[in-house]
Amino acid sequence: MAEYTVFIWGDEQAWERAGAGAMQENLAAHREFMARHGAALRGGNRLHPSSVSTSIRHTVDGGVSVSDGAFAETKEVIGGYYLIEAADLDEALRIAAEVPAPFGGVEVRPVWPAD
Amino acid sequence: MDPVVAAAVAEAHRTEWGRVLAAAARLTGDLDAAEECAQDAYAEALGSWMAHGVPDRPGAWLTTVARRRAMDIIRRRDILRAKLPLLAGPDPAGGDGDDGDAAMPDDRLRLIFICCHPALAPDARVALTLRLLCGLTTAEVASAFVTSEPTMAARITRAKKKIATARIPYRVPGPGELPERLAAVLDVVHLVFTTGHTAPAGAALQRRDLAERALDLARMLRLLLPDEPAVAGLLALILLTDARRGARTDPNGRLLLISEQDRARWDHDEISEGLTLAREALRSRPYTRYPLMAAIAATHATAPAPGDPNWAQILSLYDELIAIWPSPIVALNRAVAVGEARGPAAGLAALDVLAAEPQLAGYHYLPAARAEYLRRLDRNDEARLAYDEALLLAGNATEREFLAARRGQLPPGHGGAGHGGAGHGE
């Protein structure tokens, strides 16, 4: 077995345009997903929007530069994540394909074991 | 070096490499180690076959030696207690029910499915397949795809690392996933074939080594997945296209239109095998990509007169193909079929719709096909410009000569139209 993080990418402006109803629907879809895959779930959270995110980059002179916003300047940002356990990538992809992400998609990244 | 033994080892390298490596990978759970095992087995074969003669079943002999090497590696690893990321898959010791011959497992399907996993970059899938299934060296793979050897080596290393750390399983996908995963495998084999059939760059029109590897891979898939119409379709397509290999150029190496080819020089065994397979593939519905492409190739192969196939039928097959596979390349081929079935003006109109398609920018077949229809419409100045554009984009020397010759045949100023058959050299 291995652990995978499923990053949920989405377009924040699309969420704003879609309004509160869409968010309610999405929360219900996530509750359903979590009930269906409870056995594989090891953690996860919804995140605050990227506007309250702060990024830190290491500079060439050995210091750090702190900037407002998400790390990559793209339309889609990470809006939440799950930590799941799966036997292999195929199983992880099967689970991840069911993660609700109506205005984007998900990215599956293996977790580097801490030991 | 005994030439008989050397030839036997070379032949076994071409035909058995994937099987030997696949069997070792099941034990080692590590593709690099499996490659080492396979290399050791072939090295040992040279000496042993010289001393004791070539065995009756070279593949089985090599697999046995490679598996023994793999066991050595496993023991050594246990002693070192090395923590390596191993391939995800079934327990190496226990069979999982799909081995026809437990003593000599054929794991080539697992191997090709891991090489062509959709989580790998498309370039890496092709490279891994050629390297691990066909036994090409990194230098050979690099030359096939006009890349430098260090770039190709890095690409292969990166892909192997992803297989291990992301735990891409060493397993044949289950029935639910098979169609999609198989499509990815077939695309790789088809790309190897098209790269061999018309090399994207260089002096030679064809890279026979690659075309033959693709044919070997397609035959392997047919053997291991005999009930898959998509596999039958791909093998049929390759056979029907490959059958024309000896007739595509004249004795001076000039590229010929399909209408100019001497059909006596087509490989008629390959054509009849291809036609049988195409018929079989087309018995299943819904149609998938390769059975439809095989049907198109079959229509060309069975034309009543040279270069005069049933274009209306070909066009209707392209209509079906584009419905399930809306790709710009299919659209381009369909546009040529429109021109042949309905006349050059209709063909030109269909081609011009594709002018803004970003995936076709830089693809010489588009201006080459436009040039052909402009020529037939007596719009010779525009045809000349279109040939110039195609010449700028074509990388294969034989194709460039063909295009330059077609351009040279245009009358100066206004004049009569030539009629050539297919939209571009074939």
Coordinates of C-alpha atoms in Angstrom, one line a residue:
Chain A
M1 CA 0.0 0.0 0.0
A2 CA 1.1 3.6 -0.5
E3 CA -0.3 7.0 0.3
Y4 CA -1.3 9.5 -2.3
T5 CA -2.3 13.1 -2.0
V6 CA -5.1 14.1 -4.3
F7 CA -4.9 17.8 -5.0
I8 CA -8.2 19.4 -6.1
W9 CA -7.6 22.0 -8.6
G10 CA -10.3 24.4 -9.7
D11 CA -11.1 27.8 -11.2
E12 CA -12.0 30.1 -8.3
Q13 CA -13.7 32.7 -10.5
A14 CA -15.9 29.9 -11.9
W15 CA -16.9 29.1 -8.4
E16 CA -17.8 32.8 -7.7
R17 CA -19.8 33.0 -10.9
A18 CA -21.6 29.7 -10.1
G19 CA -22.8 31.0 -6.7
A20 CA -23.8 29.5 -3.4
G21 CA -26.0 26.7 -4.8
A22 CA -23.1 25.2 -6.7
M23 CA -21.0 25.2 -3.6
Q24 CA -23.8 23.4 -1.6
E25 CA -24.1 20.8 -4.3
N26 CA -20.3 20.3 -4.3
L27 CA -20.2 19.9 -0.5
A28 CA -22.9 17.2 -0.8
A29 CA -21.0 15.5 -3.5
H30 CA -17.8 15.5 -1.3
R31 CA -19.8 14.0 1.6
E32 CA -21.0 11.3 -0.7
F33 CA -17.4 10.7 -2.0
M34 CA -16.1 10.5 1.6
A35 CA -18.8 8.0 2.6
R36 CA -18.0 5.9 -0.4
H37 CA -14.3 5.8 0.1
G38 CA -14.0 6.0 3.8
A39 CA -11.8 3.0 3.9
A40 CA -9.1 4.6 1.7
L41 CA -9.3 8.1 3.2
R42 CA -6.4 9.2 5.6
G43 CA -7.2 12.9 5.7
G44 CA -8.0 15.9 3.7
N45 CA -9.4 19.4 3.8
R46 CA -11.0 22.2 2.0
L47 CA -8.7 25.2 1.7
H48 CA -9.3 28.9 1.9
P49 CA -9.1 30.7 -1.4
S50 CA -5.7 31.4 -2.9
S51 CA -6.2 35.2 -2.2
V52 CA -5.3 34.4 1.4
S53 CA -2.4 32.2 0.5
T54 CA 1.2 33.2 0.9
S55 CA 4.1 31.8 -1.1
I56 CA 7.7 31.6 -0.1
R57 CA 10.5 31.3 -2.6
H58 CA 14.1 30.8 -1.9
T59 CA 16.3 33.3 -3.6
V60 CA 19.7 32.8 -5.1
D61 CA 21.4 34.8 -2.4
G62 CA 20.2 32.4 0.2
G63 CA 17.3 34.5 1.5
V64 CA 13.6 34.1 1.0
S65 CA 11.1 36.1 -0.8
V66 CA 7.5 36.1 0.4
S67 CA 4.7 36.9 -2.0
D68 CA 1.0 37.1 -1.8
G69 CA -1.1 34.4 -3.5
A70 CA -0.7 30.9 -4.9
F71 CA 2.7 29.5 -5.9
A72 CA 1.9 29.2 -9.6
E73 CA 0.2 32.0 -11.5
T74 CA -2.5 30.0 -13.2
K75 CA -6.2 30.2 -13.4
E76 CA -6.7 27.0 -11.6
V77 CA -5.5 26.8 -8.0
I78 CA -5.5 24.1 -5.3
G79 CA -8.8 24.4 -3.4
G80 CA -8.5 21.3 -1.2
Y81 CA -6.9 17.9 -1.0
Y82 CA -7.4 14.3 0.2
L83 CA -4.8 12.0 1.6
I84 CA -5.7 8.5 0.5
E85 CA -4.2 5.0 0.8
A86 CA -4.2 2.7 -2.2
A87 CA -2.4 -0.5 -3.3
D88 CA -1.1 1.1 -6.5
L89 CA -1.5 4.0 -8.9
D90 CA -4.4 2.4 -10.8
E91 CA -6.4 2.1 -7.6
A92 CA -5.5 5.6 -6.5
L93 CA -6.6 6.9 -9.9
R94 CA -9.9 5.1 -9.7
I95 CA -10.6 6.7 -6.4
A96 CA -9.3 10.1 -7.5
A97 CA -11.5 10.0 -10.6
E98 CA -14.5 10.2 -8.2
V99 CA -13.4 13.3 -6.4
P100 CA -15.9 16.1 -7.2
A101 CA -14.0 18.9 -9.0
P102 CA -16.6 20.5 -11.3
F103 CA -14.5 23.5 -12.3
G104 CA -11.1 21.8 -12.7
G105 CA -9.7 18.5 -11.9
V106 CA -7.4 16.6 -9.6
E107 CA -3.7 15.8 -9.4
V108 CA -2.5 12.5 -7.8
R109 CA 0.9 12.7 -6.2
P110 CA 2.5 9.8 -4.2
V111 CA 3.5 10.8 -0.7
W112 CA 7.1 10.3 0.2
P113 CA 7.0 8.0 3.3
A114 CA 8.4 9.8 6.3
D115 CA 10.5 7.0 7.7
Chain B
M1 CA 32.7 -16.4 -33.1
D2 CA 30.6 -19.1 -34.6
P3 CA 28.4 -17.3 -37.1
V4 CA 25.5 -19.8 -36.5
V5 CA 25.5 -19.1 -32.8
A6 CA 25.9 -15.4 -33.3
A7 CA 22.9 -15.4 -35.7
A8 CA 20.8 -17.5 -33.2
V9 CA 21.6 -15.0 -30.4
A10 CA 20.8 -12.0 -32.6
E11 CA 17.5 -13.7 -33.7
A12 CA 16.6 -14.5 -30.1
H13 CA 17.4 -10.9 -29.1
R14 CA 15.0 -9.6 -31.7
T15 CA 12.2 -12.1 -30.9
E16 CA 12.5 -13.0 -27.2
W17 CA 14.0 -9.9 -25.5
G18 CA 10.6 -8.7 -24.1
R19 CA 9.6 -12.1 -22.8
V20 CA 12.9 -12.6 -21.0
L21 CA 12.9 -9.2 -19.4
A22 CA 9.2 -9.4 -18.5
A23 CA 9.8 -12.7 -16.7
A24 CA 12.8 -11.3 -14.7
A25 CA 10.8 -8.1 -13.8
R26 CA 8.1 -10.2 -12.2
L27 CA 10.8 -11.6 -9.8
T28 CA 12.9 -8.5 -9.2
G29 CA 10.1 -6.0 -9.1
D30 CA 12.5 -3.6 -10.6
L31 CA 12.9 -2.7 -14.3
D32 CA 16.6 -1.8 -14.1
A33 CA 17.4 -5.1 -12.4
A34 CA 15.3 -6.9 -14.9
E35 CA 17.2 -5.3 -17.8
E36 CA 20.5 -6.5 -16.2
C37 CA 19.1 -10.0 -15.9
A38 CA 18.2 -10.1 -19.5
Q39 CA 21.5 -8.7 -20.6
D40 CA 23.3 -11.3 -18.5
A41 CA 21.2 -14.1 -20.0
Y42 CA 22.1 -13.1 -23.6
A43 CA 25.8 -12.8 -22.7
E44 CA 25.7 -16.2 -21.2
A45 CA 23.9 -17.6 -24.2
L46 CA 26.8 -16.6 -26.5
G47 CA 29.3 -18.8 -24.6
S48 CA 27.0 -21.6 -23.6
W49 CA 25.5 -22.1 -27.1
M50 CA 28.9 -22.1 -28.6
A51 CA 29.9 -24.9 -26.2
H52 CA 26.7 -26.9 -26.1
G53 CA 24.8 -25.9 -29.3
V54 CA 21.8 -23.7 -29.7
P55 CA 18.9 -25.0 -27.5
D56 CA 15.6 -26.2 -29.1
R57 CA 13.7 -23.3 -27.4
P58 CA 16.1 -20.4 -27.1
G59 CA 13.5 -18.2 -25.5
A60 CA 12.8 -20.7 -22.7
W61 CA 16.6 -21.2 -22.2
L62 CA 17.1 -17.4 -21.9
T63 CA 14.1 -16.9 -19.6
T64 CA 15.4 -19.6 -17.3
V65 CA 18.8 -18.0 -17.0
A66 CA 17.3 -14.6 -16.5
R67 CA 15.0 -15.8 -13.8
R68 CA 18.0 -17.5 -12.1
R69 CA 19.9 -14.2 -12.2
A70 CA 16.8 -12.5 -10.8
M71 CA 16.7 -14.9 -7.8
D72 CA 20.4 -14.0 -7.2
I73 CA 19.5 -10.3 -7.1
I74 CA 16.6 -11.0 -4.7
R75 CA 18.9 -12.9 -2.3
R76 CA 21.5 -10.2 -2.4
R77 CA 18.9 -7.6 -1.8
D78 CA 17.6 -9.5 1.3
I79 CA 21.1 -9.6 2.6
L80 CA 21.6 -5.9 2.1
R81 CA 18.1 -5.1 3.4
A82 CA 18.0 -2.5 0.7
K83 CA 14.8 -0.5 0.7
L84 CA 14.0 -0.1 -2.9
P85 CA 10.8 1.1 -4.4
L86 CA 9.5 -2.1 -6.1
L87 CA 7.0 -2.6 -8.8
A88 CA 3.4 -2.8 -7.5
G89 CA 1.8 -6.0 -8.6
P90 CA 1.2 -9.5 -7.6
D91 CA 3.3 -11.4 -5.2
P92 CA 6.3 -12.6 -7.3
A93 CA 6.3 -16.0 -5.8
G94 CA 2.6 -16.8 -6.3
G95 CA 1.1 -17.1 -9.7
D96 CA -2.0 -15.1 -10.2
G97 CA -3.9 -17.4 -12.5
D98 CA -3.1 -16.0 -15.9
D99 CA -0.1 -18.0 -16.8
G100 CA -0.7 -20.6 -19.4
D101 CA 2.6 -22.3 -18.6
A102 CA 3.5 -21.7 -15.0
A103 CA 7.1 -22.7 -15.6
M104 CA 7.6 -20.2 -18.4
P105 CA 5.3 -17.3 -17.7
D106 CA 4.6 -14.9 -20.5
D107 CA 4.6 -11.5 -18.8
R108 CA 5.0 -9.4 -22.0
L109 CA 1.4 -8.1 -21.6
R110 CA 2.2 -6.8 -18.2
L111 CA 5.3 -5.3 -19.5
I112 CA 3.7 -3.5 -22.4
F113 CA 0.8 -2.2 -20.2
I114 CA 3.3 -0.8 -17.7
C115 CA 5.4 0.8 -20.5
C116 CA 2.3 2.4 -22.1
H117 CA 0.5 3.5 -18.9
P118 CA -1.4 6.8 -19.4
A119 CA 0.3 8.3 -16.3
L120 CA 3.6 8.3 -18.3
A121 CA 4.3 11.0 -20.9
P122 CA 3.5 9.8 -24.4
D123 CA 7.1 10.2 -25.5
A124 CA 8.2 8.1 -22.6
R125 CA 5.7 5.3 -23.4
V126 CA 7.2 4.9 -26.9
A127 CA 10.8 5.0 -25.6
L128 CA 10.1 2.4 -22.8
T129 CA 8.3 0.1 -25.2
L130 CA 11.2 0.1 -27.7
R131 CA 13.8 -0.3 -25.0
L132 CA 12.1 -2.9 -22.7
L133 CA 9.9 -4.9 -25.2
C134 CA 12.1 -4.7 -28.3
G135 CA 15.5 -4.5 -26.6
L136 CA 16.6 -1.4 -28.5
T137 CA 19.6 0.5 -27.0
T138 CA 19.0 4.0 -25.8
A139 CA 21.1 5.3 -28.8
E140 CA 18.8 3.4 -31.2
V141 CA 15.7 4.7 -29.5
A142 CA 17.1 8.3 -29.6
S143 CA 17.9 8.0 -33.3
A144 CA 14.4 6.7 -34.1
F145 CA 12.9 9.8 -32.7
V146 CA 15.6 12.2 -33.8
T147 CA 16.6 13.1 -30.2
S148 CA 20.0 13.1 -28.6
E149 CA 21.1 10.1 -26.6
P150 CA 21.4 12.0 -23.3
T151 CA 17.9 13.4 -23.7
M152 CA 16.5 10.0 -24.4
A153 CA 18.4 8.5 -21.5
A154 CA 17.0 11.1 -19.2
R155 CA 13.5 10.5 -20.5
I156 CA 13.8 6.8 -19.9
T157 CA 15.2 7.2 -16.4
R158 CA 12.5 9.7 -15.4
A159 CA 9.8 7.3 -16.6
K160 CA 11.2 4.3 -14.8
K161 CA 11.4 6.4 -11.6
K162 CA 7.8 7.4 -11.9
I163 CA 6.8 3.8 -12.4
A164 CA 8.5 2.9 -9.2
T165 CA 7.6 5.9 -6.9
A166 CA 4.0 6.3 -8.1
R167 CA 3.6 2.5 -8.0
I168 CA 2.3 2.0 -11.5
P169 CA 1.3 -1.7 -11.3
Y170 CA 2.9 -4.5 -13.2
R171 CA -0.4 -6.0 -14.1
V172 CA -2.8 -6.5 -17.0
P173 CA -5.7 -4.1 -16.5
G174 CA -9.1 -5.6 -15.6
P175 CA -11.9 -5.7 -18.1
G176 CA -13.3 -2.3 -17.0
E177 CA -10.1 -0.5 -17.8
L178 CA -8.9 -2.7 -20.6
P179 CA -10.4 -0.8 -23.6
E180 CA -8.9 2.5 -22.6
R181 CA -5.5 1.1 -21.6
L182 CA -5.3 -1.1 -24.6
A183 CA -6.0 2.0 -26.8
A184 CA -2.9 3.6 -25.3
V185 CA -0.8 0.5 -26.1
L186 CA -2.1 0.3 -29.6
D187 CA -1.3 4.0 -30.2
V188 CA 2.3 3.4 -29.2
V189 CA 2.7 0.4 -31.6
H190 CA 1.0 2.4 -34.3
L191 CA 3.3 5.4 -33.8
V192 CA 6.4 3.1 -34.0
F193 CA 5.0 1.7 -37.2
T194 CA 4.3 5.1 -38.8
T195 CA 7.7 6.3 -37.8
G196 CA 9.2 3.3 -39.5
H197 CA 7.0 3.5 -42.6
T198 CA 7.8 7.1 -43.3
A199 CA 10.7 8.4 -41.3
P200 CA 10.1 11.9 -40.0
A201 CA 13.6 13.0 -41.0
G202 CA 16.7 11.7 -42.7
A203 CA 17.7 10.4 -46.1
A204 CA 15.8 7.1 -46.1
L205 CA 12.1 7.0 -46.7
Q206 CA 11.6 4.1 -44.4
R207 CA 13.1 2.8 -41.2
R208 CA 12.5 -0.9 -41.8
D209 CA 13.9 -1.8 -38.3
L210 CA 11.1 0.2 -36.7
A211 CA 8.4 -1.0 -39.0
E212 CA 9.4 -4.6 -38.3
R213 CA 9.4 -4.0 -34.5
A214 CA 5.9 -2.6 -34.7
L215 CA 4.8 -5.6 -36.7
D216 CA 6.4 -7.9 -34.1
L217 CA 4.6 -6.0 -31.3
A218 CA 1.3 -6.1 -33.1
R219 CA 1.7 -9.9 -33.7
M220 CA 2.6 -10.3 -30.0
L221 CA -0.6 -8.5 -28.9
R222 CA -2.7 -10.5 -31.3
L223 CA -1.2 -13.7 -29.9
L224 CA -1.9 -12.6 -26.3
L225 CA -5.2 -10.9 -26.8
P226 CA -6.8 -13.0 -29.6
D227 CA -10.3 -11.8 -28.9
E228 CA -9.8 -8.0 -29.1
P229 CA -11.1 -6.5 -32.3
A230 CA -9.0 -3.4 -31.7
V231 CA -5.8 -5.6 -31.8
A232 CA -7.0 -7.4 -35.0
G233 CA -7.7 -4.0 -36.5
L234 CA -4.2 -2.6 -35.7
L235 CA -2.4 -5.7 -37.0
A236 CA -4.6 -5.6 -40.2
L237 CA -3.8 -1.9 -40.7
I238 CA 0.0 -2.5 -40.3
L239 CA -0.1 -5.5 -42.6
L240 CA -2.1 -3.7 -45.3
T241 CA 0.1 -0.6 -45.2
D242 CA 3.4 -2.5 -44.8
A243 CA 2.5 -4.7 -47.8
R244 CA 3.2 -1.7 -50.1
R245 CA 6.7 -1.1 -48.8
G246 CA 8.5 -2.6 -51.8
A247 CA 6.4 -0.6 -54.3
R248 CA 6.6 2.9 -52.8
T249 CA 9.6 4.1 -54.7
D250 CA 10.9 3.6 -58.2
P251 CA 14.4 2.1 -58.8
N252 CA 15.9 5.5 -58.4
G253 CA 14.3 5.9 -55.0
R254 CA 11.7 8.4 -56.2
L255 CA 8.5 8.3 -54.2
L256 CA 5.5 7.0 -56.2
L257 CA 1.8 7.9 -55.9
I258 CA -0.3 4.9 -55.0
S259 CA -1.7 5.1 -58.6
E260 CA 1.8 4.8 -60.0
Q261 CA 2.8 1.8 -57.9
D262 CA 3.4 -1.6 -59.4
R263 CA 0.9 -3.7 -57.6
A264 CA 2.8 -6.9 -58.4
R265 CA 5.4 -5.6 -56.0
W266 CA 2.9 -5.4 -53.1
D267 CA 3.3 -8.2 -50.5
H268 CA 0.3 -10.3 -51.3
D269 CA 0.6 -12.6 -48.3
E270 CA 0.5 -9.6 -46.0
I271 CA -2.5 -8.2 -47.9
S272 CA -4.5 -11.4 -47.7
E273 CA -3.6 -11.8 -44.0
G274 CA -4.5 -8.1 -43.4
L275 CA -7.9 -8.4 -45.3
T276 CA -8.9 -11.5 -43.2
L277 CA -8.0 -9.7 -40.0
A278 CA -9.8 -6.5 -41.1
R279 CA -13.0 -8.5 -41.8
E280 CA -12.7 -10.1 -38.3
A281 CA -12.1 -6.8 -36.6
L282 CA -15.1 -5.2 -38.4
R283 CA -17.5 -7.9 -37.1
S284 CA -17.6 -6.2 -33.6
R285 CA -19.6 -3.1 -32.9
P286 CA -19.2 -0.3 -32.0
Y287 CA -16.2 0.3 -34.3
T288 CA -13.0 1.6 -32.7
R289 CA -10.2 3.5 -34.3
Y290 CA -8.0 0.8 -35.8
P291 CA -10.6 -1.5 -37.3
L292 CA -11.9 1.6 -39.2
M293 CA -8.4 2.6 -40.3
A294 CA -7.9 -1.0 -41.4
A295 CA -11.1 -0.9 -43.4
I296 CA -9.8 2.2 -45.2
A297 CA -6.5 0.5 -45.9
A298 CA -8.4 -2.5 -47.1
T299 CA -10.4 -0.4 -49.5
H300 CA -7.1 0.9 -51.0
A301 CA -5.6 -2.6 -51.2
T302 CA -8.6 -4.0 -53.1
A303 CA -9.0 -1.1 -55.6
P304 CA -10.3 -2.5 -58.9
A305 CA -7.7 -0.5 -60.8
P306 CA -4.4 1.0 -59.6
G307 CA -5.0 4.2 -57.5
D308 CA -8.7 4.1 -58.2
P309 CA -10.3 2.8 -54.9
N310 CA -13.9 3.3 -54.0
W311 CA -13.4 6.9 -52.7
A312 CA -17.1 7.2 -51.7
Q313 CA -16.6 4.2 -49.4
I314 CA -13.4 5.6 -48.0
L315 CA -15.1 9.0 -47.3
S316 CA -17.9 7.3 -45.4
L317 CA -15.3 5.3 -43.4
Y318 CA -13.5 8.6 -42.6
D319 CA -16.9 10.1 -41.5
E320 CA -17.3 7.2 -39.1
L321 CA -13.7 7.5 -37.9
I322 CA -13.9 11.3 -37.2
A323 CA -17.1 10.8 -35.2
I324 CA -15.2 8.6 -32.7
W325 CA -11.8 10.2 -33.1
P326 CA -12.1 13.9 -33.9
S327 CA -8.4 14.5 -34.5
P328 CA -7.0 17.1 -36.9
I329 CA -4.9 14.4 -38.7
V330 CA -8.0 12.4 -39.3
A331 CA -9.8 15.6 -40.5
L332 CA -6.9 16.2 -42.9
N333 CA -7.1 12.6 -44.4
R334 CA -10.9 13.0 -44.6
A335 CA -10.5 16.2 -46.5
V336 CA -8.3 14.4 -49.1
A337 CA -11.0 11.7 -49.4
V338 CA -13.5 14.5 -50.0
G339 CA -11.4 15.8 -52.8
E340 CA -11.1 12.4 -54.4
A341 CA -14.7 11.5 -54.0
R342 CA -16.3 14.9 -54.9
G343 CA -13.7 16.8 -56.9
P344 CA -10.7 19.1 -56.2
A345 CA -12.8 22.2 -55.4
A346 CA -14.6 20.3 -52.6
G347 CA -11.3 18.9 -51.4
L348 CA -9.7 22.3 -51.3
A349 CA -12.6 23.7 -49.4
A350 CA -12.4 20.9 -46.8
L351 CA -8.6 21.5 -46.5
D352 CA -9.0 25.2 -46.1
V353 CA -11.3 24.7 -43.1
L354 CA -8.3 23.1 -41.4
A355 CA -5.8 26.0 -42.1
A356 CA -6.2 27.5 -38.6
E357 CA -5.8 24.1 -36.8
P358 CA -2.8 24.6 -34.5
Q359 CA -2.0 20.8 -34.5
L360 CA -1.5 20.9 -38.2
A361 CA 0.7 24.0 -38.3
G362 CA 4.1 22.6 -39.3
Y363 CA 2.7 19.4 -40.9
H364 CA 3.7 19.2 -44.5
Y365 CA 0.8 17.0 -45.7
L366 CA -1.6 19.9 -45.4
P367 CA 0.1 22.3 -47.9
A368 CA 1.1 19.2 -50.0
A369 CA -2.5 18.2 -50.3
R370 CA -3.6 21.8 -51.0
A371 CA -1.0 22.0 -53.8
E372 CA -2.3 18.9 -55.4
Y373 CA -5.9 20.2 -55.6
L374 CA -4.8 23.7 -56.6
R375 CA -2.9 22.0 -59.5
R376 CA -6.0 20.1 -60.6
L377 CA -7.9 23.4 -60.5
D378 CA -5.3 25.0 -62.8
R379 CA -4.4 27.5 -60.0
N380 CA -0.7 26.8 -60.7
D381 CA 0.8 29.9 -59.0
E382 CA -1.0 29.1 -55.8
A383 CA 0.0 25.5 -56.2
R384 CA 3.6 26.5 -56.5
L385 CA 3.4 28.5 -53.2
A386 CA 1.8 25.6 -51.5
Y387 CA 4.5 23.2 -52.7
D388 CA 7.1 25.7 -51.4
E389 CA 5.4 25.7 -48.0
A390 CA 5.3 21.9 -47.9
L391 CA 9.0 21.8 -48.9
L392 CA 9.9 24.0 -46.0
L393 CA 8.1 21.7 -43.5
A394 CA 9.0 18.2 -44.8
G395 CA 12.0 16.6 -43.1
N396 CA 12.3 13.3 -45.1
A397 CA 14.6 13.6 -48.0
T398 CA 12.6 11.3 -50.2
E399 CA 9.4 13.1 -49.6
R400 CA 11.2 16.4 -50.3
E401 CA 12.4 15.2 -53.6
F402 CA 8.8 14.0 -54.4
L403 CA 7.4 17.4 -53.6
A404 CA 10.1 19.3 -55.5
A405 CA 9.4 17.1 -58.6
R406 CA 5.7 17.7 -58.4
R407 CA 6.4 21.4 -58.2
G408 CA 8.7 21.2 -61.2
Q409 CA 5.9 19.6 -63.2
L410 CA 3.7 22.6 -62.9
P411 CA 3.5 24.5 -66.2
P412 CA 5.0 28.0 -66.1
G413 CA 2.2 30.6 -65.7
H414 CA -1.2 29.1 -66.7
G415 CA -1.5 25.6 -68.2
G416 CA -3.1 22.2 -68.1
A417 CA -3.7 20.4 -64.9
G418 CA -1.9 17.2 -64.0
H419 CA -3.8 14.4 -62.4
G420 CA -2.0 12.3 -59.9
G421 CA -4.4 10.3 -57.8
A422 CA -3.8 10.6 -54.0
G423 CA -3.3 14.0 -52.5
H424 CA 0.3 13.3 -51.5
G425 CA 3.1 10.8 -52.1
E426 CA 2.1 7.7 -50.3

